[in-house]
Amino acid sequence: MPEPVTRRIFADAAALNQAAAHLLTTLAQAAVAEYGRFSIALSGGGTPTGVYQRWAQPPFREAMPWRHTHLLWGDERLVPPDDAGSNYRQIADLLLPHVPIPPENVHRAKGELTMTAAVADYTQQLQAFAGGTAVPILDVVLLGLGSDGHTASLFPGSPVAQVDWVVGVTAEYDGRPAQRLSLTPTVINQARHVIFLVTGASKAATLQNVLDGPHQPEQLPAQRIQPAHGTLTWLLDVAAAQNLTP
Ligand code: 6PG
């Protein structure tokens, strides 16, 4: 039976970043205490940058079991890892220099490959990480929401494969690299905890449609995210949440 969905609304970005860093740290500590490692698929985009920065500062920096933390990505743009548009690059800049994550625990999608090769490589990395062919169960998948209703790189009109774990996607959004790969709902919905971060008035109408509107997953791919067994948490600021029914 799926866990209930939680919505938490914060007055500003600082409060949201603090709460998100605290939640990630708490989930990491619990995972490592229970089975020795913590895995998280990270999000790109502008919204989580403050969370990543806060997570790398005291007291979370010291409290996090970084040596047992494995980083993956919910999506990646098909650009080299040192490109400004790379989601890996964002973490290489904001997090990796500040925390002792072993390099072998960083499972990046290889945006420098062709789409077909990158999808195959990332799928293999997920298989290796999960230790077999069963769908990997990640501890946390962190997600954002686009103003067009996309999440990760699952855009309106993107292929929706039931069996694939990773899909290649071409989508124009906000001047960002259009060639991408994405985890599918097949993987995301197996996670123990899915956390959306959504901020700003420009997301308010889309967020209202995703959360409180009719089920239209073709137009609003974020509605495909429904954890089968895990928790679903929406961390919002007041501007993004202004249209929601209390
Ligand atoms: C990406 C992201 C993507 C992002 C949304 C929201 O790689 O582009 O993973 O899904 O979360 O586009 O982006 P903002 O946070 O910048 O609004």
PDB file of C-alpha atoms in Angstrom, residues 52-62 99:
ATOM      1  CA  TYR A  52      23.157  21.005  -2.529  1.00  0.00           C
ATOM      2  CA  GLN A  53      25.051  23.966  -1.085  1.00  0.00           C
ATOM      3  CA  ARG A  54      23.289  23.715   2.269  1.00  0.00           C
ATOM      4  CA  TRP A  55      23.852  19.927   2.402  1.00  0.00           C
ATOM      5  CA  ALA A  56      27.607  20.507   2.057  1.00  0.00           C
ATOM      6  CA  GLN A  57      27.677  22.868   5.056  1.00  0.00           C
ATOM      7  CA  PRO A  58      27.584  22.245   8.835  1.00  0.00           C
ATOM      8  CA  PRO A  59      25.856  20.564  10.536  1.00  0.00           C
ATOM      9  CA  PHE A  60      24.834  18.319   7.611  1.00  0.00           C
ATOM     10  CA  ARG A  61      28.345  18.002   6.209  1.00  0.00           C
ATOM     11  CA  GLU A  62      29.510  16.342   9.419  1.00  0.00           C
ATOM     12  CA  VAL A  99      32.389  16.204   1.026  1.00  0.00           C
TER      13      VAL A  99
END
